[in-house]
Amino acid sequence: MKIAFTGKGGSGKSTVAALFTGHLRAAGHRVLAIDADVNVHLAPLLGVTATAGAALSHPDNTAAVRRHLLGSNTLIGGVDRFVATTPPGPGSRTVTLDPGDPVLAAHAAALDERTHVMHVGTYEPEHIGGGCYHGHLAILENLLSHLETAEGDWVVCDMVAGTDAFANSLHAQFDAIAVVVEPTPESVSVARRYRELAGAAGIADLVAFVGNKTADDVDLDYLRRELGAEPVAVLPLQAGLRRARQAGKRPALTDLDDAAPLRLLAGHVRPVAAGRRADRLRELHIRLAQKQWVRSRHGDVTDQLTLR
């Protein structure tokens, strides 16, 4: 299963993603947690120091991961012809959640043999005035499209706040997208916009609203009314969690009054049919291939697709 967490900045998505990762670990699942937020909060919340040199978007790491994914696939035409939507093909290598997987071993921090953490990276001083975070996310798109999970495996991704996932193929990479929403007009507005774009992208059924920081039934009724839907799970305001964070401690399941909402969310997720995802990613690759900057830099990358 692959699940992304998003929502308005400050909604608590990174904290909920960290708690959800903890829930999956406690249930005995293999988990790959990926911090894809430009603010890089999930990795530290899980106890991992996110350095620039270890970021997936560091040029050396991006090249190394792509060399592995390339394998003997002659359709791609070399590491330099990878674009964000480059699909796996004959001879491509995949990435698994096995502890000995070369990509995990080289580019992930191991919390234990069943739990690994990666981070995409953030802006560095040299990027000021000349960089776009969407470019950093291309390696994540490559990784996800080449990821092979076994039964019981989970990938948990903390995304950039807002609706940025629709600027690339990330919205099509997951089995569920948890939109974390507070009972405020601003947070609800972002959630509704996300659902609107998800409908246009054909993935409205994958969006799950997760209420967060609700103080009482009035807050819950507000979310139901303004969203026009019942949240899949609701995490009330947690005094223990707030005190732990104020003390500089990482969020833990023991900080929650009740972990049932995390179980509800996990039980809600169902795998997307492989053919459905492949068709959508193929469509997005063809769309990206038509961009002038892609054609100028890489030529016609539609030749990376296998014939159907």
PDB file of C-alpha atoms in Angstrom:
ATOM      1  CA  MET A   1       0.000   0.000   0.000  1.00  0.00           C
ATOM      2  CA  LYS A   2       1.150   3.517  -0.758  1.00  0.00           C
ATOM      3  CA  ILE A   3      -0.409   6.462   1.052  1.00  0.00           C
ATOM      4  CA  ALA A   4       0.353  10.174   0.825  1.00  0.00           C
ATOM      5  CA  PHE A   5      -0.416  12.795   3.450  1.00  0.00           C
ATOM      6  CA  THR A   6      -1.201  16.328   2.371  1.00  0.00           C
ATOM      7  CA  GLY A   7      -3.297  19.312   3.414  1.00  0.00           C
ATOM      8  CA  LYS A   8      -2.934  22.963   4.248  1.00  0.00           C
ATOM      9  CA  GLY A   9       0.352  23.975   5.813  1.00  0.00           C
ATOM     10  CA  GLY A  10       0.031  23.735   9.589  1.00  0.00           C
ATOM     11  CA  SER A  11      -2.815  21.217   9.451  1.00  0.00           C
ATOM     12  CA  GLY A  12      -0.657  18.636  11.183  1.00  0.00           C
ATOM     13  CA  LYS A  13      -0.088  16.390   8.173  1.00  0.00           C
ATOM     14  CA  SER A  14       3.540  15.622   9.048  1.00  0.00           C
ATOM     15  CA  THR A  15       2.651  14.745  12.625  1.00  0.00           C
ATOM     16  CA  VAL A  16      -0.227  12.531  11.486  1.00  0.00           C
ATOM     17  CA  ALA A  17       2.086  10.865   8.947  1.00  0.00           C
ATOM     18  CA  ALA A  18       4.622  10.196  11.705  1.00  0.00           C
ATOM     19  CA  LEU A  19       1.957   8.749  13.994  1.00  0.00           C
ATOM     20  CA  PHE A  20       0.581   6.616  11.150  1.00  0.00           C
ATOM     21  CA  THR A  21       4.084   5.294  10.479  1.00  0.00           C
ATOM     22  CA  GLY A  22       4.373   4.438  14.163  1.00  0.00           C
ATOM     23  CA  HIS A  23       1.045   2.618  14.036  1.00  0.00           C
ATOM     24  CA  LEU A  24       2.152   0.533  11.058  1.00  0.00           C
ATOM     25  CA  ARG A  25       5.465  -0.302  12.750  1.00  0.00           C
ATOM     26  CA  ALA A  26       3.654  -1.405  15.903  1.00  0.00           C
ATOM     27  CA  ALA A  27       1.397  -3.622  13.782  1.00  0.00           C
ATOM     28  CA  GLY A  28       4.451  -5.382  12.338  1.00  0.00           C
ATOM     29  CA  HIS A  29       4.399  -4.009   8.801  1.00  0.00           C
ATOM     30  CA  ARG A  30       7.446  -3.163   6.714  1.00  0.00           C
ATOM     31  CA  VAL A  31       7.358   0.587   6.145  1.00  0.00           C
ATOM     32  CA  LEU A  32       9.188   3.032   3.917  1.00  0.00           C
ATOM     33  CA  ALA A  33       8.515   6.584   5.102  1.00  0.00           C
ATOM     34  CA  ILE A  34       9.401   9.319   2.609  1.00  0.00           C
ATOM     35  CA  ASP A  35       9.667  12.984   3.538  1.00  0.00           C
ATOM     36  CA  ALA A  36       8.753  14.886   0.373  1.00  0.00           C
ATOM     37  CA  ASP A  37       7.887  18.198   2.016  1.00  0.00           C
ATOM     38  CA  VAL A  38      10.164  21.126   1.238  1.00  0.00           C
ATOM     39  CA  ASN A  39      10.131  21.921   4.968  1.00  0.00           C
ATOM     40  CA  VAL A  40      11.453  18.420   5.823  1.00  0.00           C
ATOM     41  CA  HIS A  41       9.463  17.673   8.981  1.00  0.00           C
ATOM     42  CA  LEU A  42       8.661  13.943   8.774  1.00  0.00           C
ATOM     43  CA  ALA A  43      12.237  12.672   8.883  1.00  0.00           C
ATOM     44  CA  PRO A  44      13.112  14.528  12.132  1.00  0.00           C
ATOM     45  CA  LEU A  45       9.765  13.512  13.632  1.00  0.00           C
ATOM     46  CA  LEU A  46      10.868   9.905  13.081  1.00  0.00           C
ATOM     47  CA  GLY A  47      14.293  10.546  14.597  1.00  0.00           C
ATOM     48  CA  VAL A  48      16.272  10.905  11.371  1.00  0.00           C
ATOM     49  CA  THR A  49      18.657  13.786  10.734  1.00  0.00           C
ATOM     50  CA  ALA A  50      17.954  14.977   7.191  1.00  0.00           C
ATOM     51  CA  THR A  51      21.213  16.212   5.663  1.00  0.00           C
ATOM     52  CA  ALA A  52      21.649  17.743   2.223  1.00  0.00           C
ATOM     53  CA  GLY A  53      24.142  15.048   1.278  1.00  0.00           C
ATOM     54  CA  ALA A  54      21.664  12.255   2.023  1.00  0.00           C
ATOM     55  CA  ALA A  55      18.737  13.839   0.156  1.00  0.00           C
ATOM     56  CA  LEU A  56      17.361  11.925  -2.815  1.00  0.00           C
ATOM     57  CA  SER A  57      17.481  15.142  -4.833  1.00  0.00           C
ATOM     58  CA  HIS A  58      21.225  15.593  -4.295  1.00  0.00           C
ATOM     59  CA  PRO A  59      22.633  15.248  -7.838  1.00  0.00           C
ATOM     60  CA  ASP A  60      24.928  12.363  -6.908  1.00  0.00           C
ATOM     61  CA  ASN A  61      22.097  10.447  -5.253  1.00  0.00           C
ATOM     62  CA  THR A  62      19.654  11.139  -8.056  1.00  0.00           C
ATOM     63  CA  ALA A  63      22.146   9.802 -10.602  1.00  0.00           C
ATOM     64  CA  ALA A  64      22.911   6.728  -8.484  1.00  0.00           C
ATOM     65  CA  VAL A  65      19.247   5.840  -8.006  1.00  0.00           C
ATOM     66  CA  ARG A  66      18.535   6.301 -11.693  1.00  0.00           C
ATOM     67  CA  ARG A  67      21.497   4.146 -12.676  1.00  0.00           C
ATOM     68  CA  HIS A  68      20.048   1.381 -10.538  1.00  0.00           C
ATOM     69  CA  LEU A  69      16.536   1.809 -11.956  1.00  0.00           C
ATOM     70  CA  LEU A  70      17.843   1.893 -15.528  1.00  0.00           C
ATOM     71  CA  GLY A  71      19.262  -1.611 -15.360  1.00  0.00           C
ATOM     72  CA  SER A  72      19.442  -2.927 -18.906  1.00  0.00           C
ATOM     73  CA  ASN A  73      16.394  -1.027 -20.164  1.00  0.00           C
ATOM     74  CA  THR A  74      17.434   0.256 -23.589  1.00  0.00           C
ATOM     75  CA  LEU A  75      14.195   2.184 -24.142  1.00  0.00           C
ATOM     76  CA  ILE A  76      15.175   4.936 -21.728  1.00  0.00           C
ATOM     77  CA  GLY A  77      18.389   5.791 -23.527  1.00  0.00           C
ATOM     78  CA  GLY A  78      20.588   6.376 -20.500  1.00  0.00           C
ATOM     79  CA  VAL A  79      20.496   7.983 -17.076  1.00  0.00           C
ATOM     80  CA  ASP A  80      20.475  11.501 -18.549  1.00  0.00           C
ATOM     81  CA  ARG A  81      17.189  10.818 -20.379  1.00  0.00           C
ATOM     82  CA  PHE A  82      15.177  10.133 -17.242  1.00  0.00           C
ATOM     83  CA  VAL A  83      12.280  12.527 -16.829  1.00  0.00           C
ATOM     84  CA  ALA A  84       9.867  12.594 -13.916  1.00  0.00           C
ATOM     85  CA  THR A  85       7.408  10.246 -15.617  1.00  0.00           C
ATOM     86  CA  THR A  86       9.913   7.789 -17.141  1.00  0.00           C
ATOM     87  CA  PRO A  87       8.258   4.378 -16.703  1.00  0.00           C
ATOM     88  CA  PRO A  88       9.836   1.023 -15.920  1.00  0.00           C
ATOM     89  CA  GLY A  89      10.294  -1.234 -18.921  1.00  0.00           C
ATOM     90  CA  PRO A  90      12.095  -4.364 -20.074  1.00  0.00           C
ATOM     91  CA  GLY A  91      15.302  -4.693 -18.065  1.00  0.00           C
ATOM     92  CA  SER A  92      14.446  -1.995 -15.506  1.00  0.00           C
ATOM     93  CA  ARG A  93      15.308  -2.679 -11.887  1.00  0.00           C
ATOM     94  CA  THR A  94      12.750  -2.153  -9.153  1.00  0.00           C
ATOM     95  CA  VAL A  95      13.088  -1.024  -5.551  1.00  0.00           C
ATOM     96  CA  THR A  96      11.715  -3.187  -2.746  1.00  0.00           C
ATOM     97  CA  LEU A  97      11.342  -2.849   1.004  1.00  0.00           C
ATOM     98  CA  ASP A  98      13.809  -5.673   1.616  1.00  0.00           C
ATOM     99  CA  PRO A  99      16.523  -4.483   4.031  1.00  0.00           C
ATOM    100  CA  GLY A 100      19.181  -5.534   1.536  1.00  0.00           C
ATOM    101  CA  ASP A 101      17.711  -3.612  -1.374  1.00  0.00           C
ATOM    102  CA  PRO A 102      20.576  -1.569  -2.869  1.00  0.00           C
ATOM    103  CA  VAL A 103      18.601   1.691  -2.999  1.00  0.00           C
ATOM    104  CA  LEU A 104      17.355   1.354   0.570  1.00  0.00           C
ATOM    105  CA  ALA A 105      20.796   0.356   1.811  1.00  0.00           C
ATOM    106  CA  ALA A 106      22.456   3.360   0.166  1.00  0.00           C
ATOM    107  CA  HIS A 107      19.838   6.090   0.472  1.00  0.00           C
ATOM    108  CA  ALA A 108      17.563   5.342   3.437  1.00  0.00           C
ATOM    109  CA  ALA A 109      18.049   5.546   7.179  1.00  0.00           C
ATOM    110  CA  ALA A 110      17.029   2.328   8.928  1.00  0.00           C
ATOM    111  CA  LEU A 111      15.006   2.719  12.118  1.00  0.00           C
ATOM    112  CA  ASP A 112      15.049  -1.087  12.309  1.00  0.00           C
ATOM    113  CA  GLU A 113      15.227  -3.851   9.712  1.00  0.00           C
ATOM    114  CA  ARG A 114      11.564  -3.335   8.787  1.00  0.00           C
ATOM    115  CA  THR A 115      11.383   0.477   8.762  1.00  0.00           C
ATOM    116  CA  HIS A 116      13.330   2.874   6.549  1.00  0.00           C
ATOM    117  CA  VAL A 117      13.183   6.625   6.069  1.00  0.00           C
ATOM    118  CA  MET A 118      14.123   8.691   3.021  1.00  0.00           C
ATOM    119  CA  HIS A 119      13.928  12.425   2.414  1.00  0.00           C
ATOM    120  CA  VAL A 120      13.765  14.249  -0.914  1.00  0.00           C
ATOM    121  CA  GLY A 121      15.536  17.378   0.308  1.00  0.00           C
ATOM    122  CA  THR A 122      14.866  21.081   0.417  1.00  0.00           C
ATOM    123  CA  TYR A 123      16.162  24.329  -1.012  1.00  0.00           C
ATOM    124  CA  GLU A 124      19.840  24.948  -0.404  1.00  0.00           C
ATOM    125  CA  PRO A 125      21.584  28.344  -0.612  1.00  0.00           C
ATOM    126  CA  GLU A 126      22.865  27.574  -4.106  1.00  0.00           C
ATOM    127  CA  HIS A 127      19.259  27.168  -5.337  1.00  0.00           C
ATOM    128  CA  ILE A 128      18.184  30.688  -4.406  1.00  0.00           C
ATOM    129  CA  GLY A 129      16.707  32.448  -7.407  1.00  0.00           C
ATOM    130  CA  GLY A 130      17.302  29.544  -9.744  1.00  0.00           C
ATOM    131  CA  GLY A 131      15.544  26.442  -8.476  1.00  0.00           C
ATOM    132  CA  CYS A 132      12.081  24.918  -8.364  1.00  0.00           C
ATOM    133  CA  TYR A 133      11.105  22.278  -5.828  1.00  0.00           C
ATOM    134  CA  HIS A 134       9.119  20.424  -8.487  1.00  0.00           C
ATOM    135  CA  GLY A 135      12.465  19.534 -10.050  1.00  0.00           C
ATOM    136  CA  HIS A 136      13.565  17.979  -6.760  1.00  0.00           C
ATOM    137  CA  LEU A 137      10.470  15.781  -6.747  1.00  0.00           C
ATOM    138  CA  ALA A 138      11.256  14.135 -10.106  1.00  0.00           C
ATOM    139  CA  ILE A 139      13.474  11.526  -8.449  1.00  0.00           C
ATOM    140  CA  LEU A 140      10.632  10.674  -6.070  1.00  0.00           C
ATOM    141  CA  GLU A 141       8.352  10.100  -9.048  1.00  0.00           C
ATOM    142  CA  ASN A 142      10.971   7.781 -10.552  1.00  0.00           C
ATOM    143  CA  LEU A 143      11.334   5.896  -7.277  1.00  0.00           C
ATOM    144  CA  LEU A 144       7.598   5.423  -6.768  1.00  0.00           C
ATOM    145  CA  SER A 145       6.976   4.249 -10.329  1.00  0.00           C
ATOM    146  CA  HIS A 146       9.707   1.608  -9.929  1.00  0.00           C
ATOM    147  CA  LEU A 147       8.685   0.540  -6.423  1.00  0.00           C
ATOM    148  CA  GLU A 148       7.611  -3.061  -5.889  1.00  0.00           C
ATOM    149  CA  THR A 149       5.845  -3.793  -2.609  1.00  0.00           C
ATOM    150  CA  ALA A 150       4.994  -7.153  -1.086  1.00  0.00           C
ATOM    151  CA  GLU A 151       1.770  -7.948   0.738  1.00  0.00           C
ATOM    152  CA  GLY A 152       1.694  -6.055   4.018  1.00  0.00           C
ATOM    153  CA  ASP A 153       4.264  -3.462   2.919  1.00  0.00           C
ATOM    154  CA  TRP A 154       3.452   0.227   3.298  1.00  0.00           C
ATOM    155  CA  VAL A 155       4.917   3.383   1.802  1.00  0.00           C
ATOM    156  CA  VAL A 156       4.036   6.536   3.746  1.00  0.00           C
ATOM    157  CA  CYS A 157       4.808   9.830   2.024  1.00  0.00           C
ATOM    158  CA  ASP A 158       4.547  13.274   3.586  1.00  0.00           C
ATOM    159  CA  MET A 159       3.845  15.577   0.658  1.00  0.00           C
ATOM    160  CA  VAL A 160       4.248  19.280   0.021  1.00  0.00           C
ATOM    161  CA  ALA A 161       1.352  21.223   1.538  1.00  0.00           C
ATOM    162  CA  GLY A 162      -1.520  22.229  -0.714  1.00  0.00           C
ATOM    163  CA  THR A 163      -2.242  20.919  -4.195  1.00  0.00           C
ATOM    164  CA  ASP A 164       1.260  20.738  -5.675  1.00  0.00           C
ATOM    165  CA  ALA A 165       0.930  17.001  -6.340  1.00  0.00           C
ATOM    166  CA  PHE A 166      -1.204  17.837  -9.376  1.00  0.00           C
ATOM    167  CA  ALA A 167       1.718  19.653 -11.015  1.00  0.00           C
ATOM    168  CA  ASN A 168       3.404  16.279 -11.601  1.00  0.00           C
ATOM    169  CA  SER A 169       2.564  12.575 -11.535  1.00  0.00           C
ATOM    170  CA  LEU A 170       2.592  12.190  -7.752  1.00  0.00           C
ATOM    171  CA  HIS A 171      -1.195  12.315  -7.458  1.00  0.00           C
ATOM    172  CA  ALA A 172      -1.333   9.116  -9.552  1.00  0.00           C
ATOM    173  CA  GLN A 173       1.273   7.169  -7.596  1.00  0.00           C
ATOM    174  CA  PHE A 174      -0.674   6.277  -4.446  1.00  0.00           C
ATOM    175  CA  ASP A 175      -3.430   3.950  -3.294  1.00  0.00           C
ATOM    176  CA  ALA A 176      -4.802   6.660  -1.023  1.00  0.00           C
ATOM    177  CA  ILE A 177      -4.257  10.362  -0.432  1.00  0.00           C
ATOM    178  CA  ALA A 178      -5.036  11.427   3.110  1.00  0.00           C
ATOM    179  CA  VAL A 179      -5.959  15.107   3.172  1.00  0.00           C
ATOM    180  CA  VAL A 180      -5.471  16.280   6.741  1.00  0.00           C
ATOM    181  CA  VAL A 181      -7.954  19.035   7.562  1.00  0.00           C
ATOM    182  CA  GLU A 182      -8.491  21.221  10.618  1.00  0.00           C
ATOM    183  CA  PRO A 183     -11.876  22.758  11.470  1.00  0.00           C
ATOM    184  CA  THR A 184     -10.963  26.146   9.973  1.00  0.00           C
ATOM    185  CA  PRO A 185     -12.150  27.839   6.762  1.00  0.00           C
ATOM    186  CA  GLU A 186      -8.620  27.957   5.326  1.00  0.00           C
ATOM    187  CA  SER A 187      -7.916  24.279   5.902  1.00  0.00           C
ATOM    188  CA  VAL A 188     -11.325  23.232   4.580  1.00  0.00           C
ATOM    189  CA  SER A 189     -10.803  25.377   1.493  1.00  0.00           C
ATOM    190  CA  VAL A 190      -7.582  23.523   0.633  1.00  0.00           C
ATOM    191  CA  ALA A 191      -9.277  20.152   1.219  1.00  0.00           C
ATOM    192  CA  ARG A 192     -12.186  21.017  -1.056  1.00  0.00           C
ATOM    193  CA  ARG A 193      -9.834  22.261  -3.763  1.00  0.00           C
ATOM    194  CA  TYR A 194      -7.852  19.025  -3.494  1.00  0.00           C
ATOM    195  CA  ARG A 195     -11.016  16.982  -3.954  1.00  0.00           C
ATOM    196  CA  GLU A 196     -12.006  19.110  -6.958  1.00  0.00           C
ATOM    197  CA  LEU A 197      -8.645  18.562  -8.665  1.00  0.00           C
ATOM    198  CA  ALA A 198      -8.708  14.874  -7.748  1.00  0.00           C
ATOM    199  CA  GLY A 199     -12.046  14.581  -9.507  1.00  0.00           C
ATOM    200  CA  ALA A 200     -10.618  16.202 -12.630  1.00  0.00           C
ATOM    201  CA  ALA A 201      -7.667  13.792 -12.468  1.00  0.00           C
ATOM    202  CA  GLY A 202      -9.912  10.753 -12.061  1.00  0.00           C
ATOM    203  CA  ILE A 203      -8.764   9.866  -8.553  1.00  0.00           C
ATOM    204  CA  ALA A 204     -11.522  11.353  -6.381  1.00  0.00           C
ATOM    205  CA  ASP A 205     -12.164   7.911  -4.913  1.00  0.00           C
ATOM    206  CA  LEU A 206      -8.610   7.811  -3.545  1.00  0.00           C
ATOM    207  CA  VAL A 207      -8.992  10.968  -1.441  1.00  0.00           C
ATOM    208  CA  ALA A 208      -9.643  10.415   2.264  1.00  0.00           C
ATOM    209  CA  PHE A 209     -10.318  13.348   4.575  1.00  0.00           C
ATOM    210  CA  VAL A 210      -8.678  13.034   7.991  1.00  0.00           C
ATOM    211  CA  GLY A 211      -9.984  15.467  10.565  1.00  0.00           C
ATOM    212  CA  ASN A 212      -7.354  16.793  12.943  1.00  0.00           C
ATOM    213  CA  LYS A 213      -7.275  18.955  16.083  1.00  0.00           C
ATOM    214  CA  THR A 214     -11.025  18.834  16.652  1.00  0.00           C
ATOM    215  CA  ALA A 215     -11.984  20.080  20.107  1.00  0.00           C
ATOM    216  CA  ASP A 216     -15.634  19.004  20.270  1.00  0.00           C
ATOM    217  CA  ASP A 217     -18.708  17.906  18.340  1.00  0.00           C
ATOM    218  CA  VAL A 218     -19.127  21.437  17.006  1.00  0.00           C
ATOM    219  CA  ASP A 219     -15.768  21.122  15.231  1.00  0.00           C
ATOM    220  CA  LEU A 220     -16.706  17.708  13.863  1.00  0.00           C
ATOM    221  CA  ASP A 221     -20.076  18.951  12.620  1.00  0.00           C
ATOM    222  CA  TYR A 222     -18.293  21.881  10.978  1.00  0.00           C
ATOM    223  CA  LEU A 223     -16.015  19.521   9.052  1.00  0.00           C
ATOM    224  CA  ARG A 224     -18.922  17.339   7.956  1.00  0.00           C
ATOM    225  CA  ARG A 225     -20.949  20.340   6.811  1.00  0.00           C
ATOM    226  CA  GLU A 226     -18.175  22.193   5.018  1.00  0.00           C
ATOM    227  CA  LEU A 227     -16.620  19.130   3.407  1.00  0.00           C
ATOM    228  CA  GLY A 228     -19.953  17.572   2.530  1.00  0.00           C
ATOM    229  CA  ALA A 229     -18.550  14.225   3.596  1.00  0.00           C
ATOM    230  CA  GLU A 230     -17.739  12.185   6.663  1.00  0.00           C
ATOM    231  CA  PRO A 231     -14.010  12.173   7.478  1.00  0.00           C
ATOM    232  CA  VAL A 232     -12.530   8.687   7.257  1.00  0.00           C
ATOM    233  CA  ALA A 233     -10.824   9.285  10.595  1.00  0.00           C
ATOM    234  CA  VAL A 234     -10.698  12.092  13.150  1.00  0.00           C
ATOM    235  CA  LEU A 235      -7.884  12.877  15.566  1.00  0.00           C
ATOM    236  CA  PRO A 236      -9.141  15.131  18.359  1.00  0.00           C
ATOM    237  CA  LEU A 237      -6.933  17.670  20.062  1.00  0.00           C
ATOM    238  CA  GLN A 238      -4.437  15.663  22.089  1.00  0.00           C
ATOM    239  CA  ALA A 239      -3.053  17.354  25.190  1.00  0.00           C
ATOM    240  CA  GLY A 240      -0.434  14.648  25.643  1.00  0.00           C
ATOM    241  CA  LEU A 241       0.797  15.034  22.076  1.00  0.00           C
ATOM    242  CA  ARG A 242       0.940  18.808  22.377  1.00  0.00           C
ATOM    243  CA  ARG A 243       2.924  18.611  25.628  1.00  0.00           C
ATOM    244  CA  ALA A 244       5.348  16.119  24.128  1.00  0.00           C
ATOM    245  CA  ARG A 245       5.963  18.354  21.122  1.00  0.00           C
ATOM    246  CA  GLN A 246       6.396  21.411  23.355  1.00  0.00           C
ATOM    247  CA  ALA A 247       9.038  19.456  25.252  1.00  0.00           C
ATOM    248  CA  GLY A 248      10.876  18.728  22.006  1.00  0.00           C
ATOM    249  CA  LYS A 249       9.922  15.052  21.982  1.00  0.00           C
ATOM    250  CA  ARG A 250       8.989  13.162  18.855  1.00  0.00           C
ATOM    251  CA  PRO A 251       5.313  12.160  18.512  1.00  0.00           C
ATOM    252  CA  ALA A 252       4.561   8.675  19.785  1.00  0.00           C
ATOM    253  CA  LEU A 253       1.483   6.476  19.912  1.00  0.00           C
ATOM    254  CA  THR A 254       1.605   6.697  23.695  1.00  0.00           C
ATOM    255  CA  ASP A 255       0.910  10.437  23.394  1.00  0.00           C
ATOM    256  CA  LEU A 256      -2.530   9.705  21.949  1.00  0.00           C
ATOM    257  CA  ASP A 257      -5.639   9.183  24.020  1.00  0.00           C
ATOM    258  CA  ASP A 258      -6.828   6.706  21.403  1.00  0.00           C
ATOM    259  CA  ALA A 259      -5.043   5.279  18.345  1.00  0.00           C
ATOM    260  CA  ALA A 260      -8.280   3.976  16.810  1.00  0.00           C
ATOM    261  CA  PRO A 261      -8.381   6.727  14.118  1.00  0.00           C
ATOM    262  CA  LEU A 262      -5.062   5.447  12.752  1.00  0.00           C
ATOM    263  CA  ARG A 263      -6.469   1.926  12.548  1.00  0.00           C
ATOM    264  CA  LEU A 264      -9.550   3.268  10.767  1.00  0.00           C
ATOM    265  CA  LEU A 265      -7.394   5.029   8.194  1.00  0.00           C
ATOM    266  CA  ALA A 266      -5.240   1.964   7.564  1.00  0.00           C
ATOM    267  CA  GLY A 267      -8.342  -0.185   7.158  1.00  0.00           C
ATOM    268  CA  HIS A 268      -9.803   2.247   4.642  1.00  0.00           C
ATOM    269  CA  VAL A 269      -6.951   1.939   2.124  1.00  0.00           C
ATOM    270  CA  ARG A 270      -7.357  -0.466  -0.773  1.00  0.00           C
ATOM    271  CA  PRO A 271      -4.841  -1.144  -3.560  1.00  0.00           C
ATOM    272  CA  VAL A 272      -5.355   0.611  -6.862  1.00  0.00           C
ATOM    273  CA  ALA A 273      -5.558  -1.787  -9.794  1.00  0.00           C
ATOM    274  CA  ALA A 274      -2.182  -1.975 -11.511  1.00  0.00           C
ATOM    275  CA  GLY A 275      -3.719  -1.384 -14.935  1.00  0.00           C
ATOM    276  CA  ARG A 276      -5.525   1.740 -13.787  1.00  0.00           C
ATOM    277  CA  ARG A 277      -2.349   3.272 -12.371  1.00  0.00           C
ATOM    278  CA  ALA A 278      -0.284   2.279 -15.402  1.00  0.00           C
ATOM    279  CA  ASP A 279      -2.789   3.842 -17.795  1.00  0.00           C
ATOM    280  CA  ARG A 280      -2.809   7.130 -15.872  1.00  0.00           C
ATOM    281  CA  LEU A 281       0.993   7.281 -15.615  1.00  0.00           C
ATOM    282  CA  ARG A 282       1.293   6.513 -19.326  1.00  0.00           C
ATOM    283  CA  GLU A 283      -1.077   9.379 -20.098  1.00  0.00           C
ATOM    284  CA  LEU A 284       0.937  11.750 -17.904  1.00  0.00           C
ATOM    285  CA  HIS A 285       4.200  10.659 -19.547  1.00  0.00           C
ATOM    286  CA  ILE A 286       2.818  11.388 -23.007  1.00  0.00           C
ATOM    287  CA  ARG A 287       1.587  14.761 -21.784  1.00  0.00           C
ATOM    288  CA  LEU A 288       4.987  15.653 -20.318  1.00  0.00           C
ATOM    289  CA  ALA A 289       6.736  14.463 -23.492  1.00  0.00           C
ATOM    290  CA  GLN A 290       4.903  17.142 -25.456  1.00  0.00           C
ATOM    291  CA  LYS A 291       6.445  19.961 -23.412  1.00  0.00           C
ATOM    292  CA  GLN A 292       8.911  21.994 -25.454  1.00  0.00           C
ATOM    293  CA  TRP A 293      11.552  22.050 -22.714  1.00  0.00           C
ATOM    294  CA  VAL A 294      11.415  18.266 -22.477  1.00  0.00           C
ATOM    295  CA  ARG A 295      11.782  17.838 -26.235  1.00  0.00           C
ATOM    296  CA  SER A 296      14.664  20.312 -26.324  1.00  0.00           C
ATOM    297  CA  ARG A 297      16.547  18.629 -23.496  1.00  0.00           C
ATOM    298  CA  HIS A 298      15.708  14.943 -23.967  1.00  0.00           C
ATOM    299  CA  GLY A 299      14.206  14.527 -27.424  1.00  0.00           C
ATOM    300  CA  ASP A 300      11.045  12.487 -27.901  1.00  0.00           C
ATOM    301  CA  VAL A 301      10.691  10.536 -24.648  1.00  0.00           C
ATOM    302  CA  THR A 302       7.561   8.746 -25.811  1.00  0.00           C
ATOM    303  CA  ASP A 303      10.024   6.147 -27.112  1.00  0.00           C
ATOM    304  CA  GLN A 304      10.507   5.127 -23.456  1.00  0.00           C
ATOM    305  CA  LEU A 305       7.044   3.568 -23.468  1.00  0.00           C
ATOM    306  CA  THR A 306       6.563  -0.085 -24.328  1.00  0.00           C
ATOM    307  CA  LEU A 307       4.231  -0.862 -27.223  1.00  0.00           C
ATOM    308  CA  ARG A 308       0.707  -1.888 -26.242  1.00  0.00           C
TER     309      ARG A 308
END
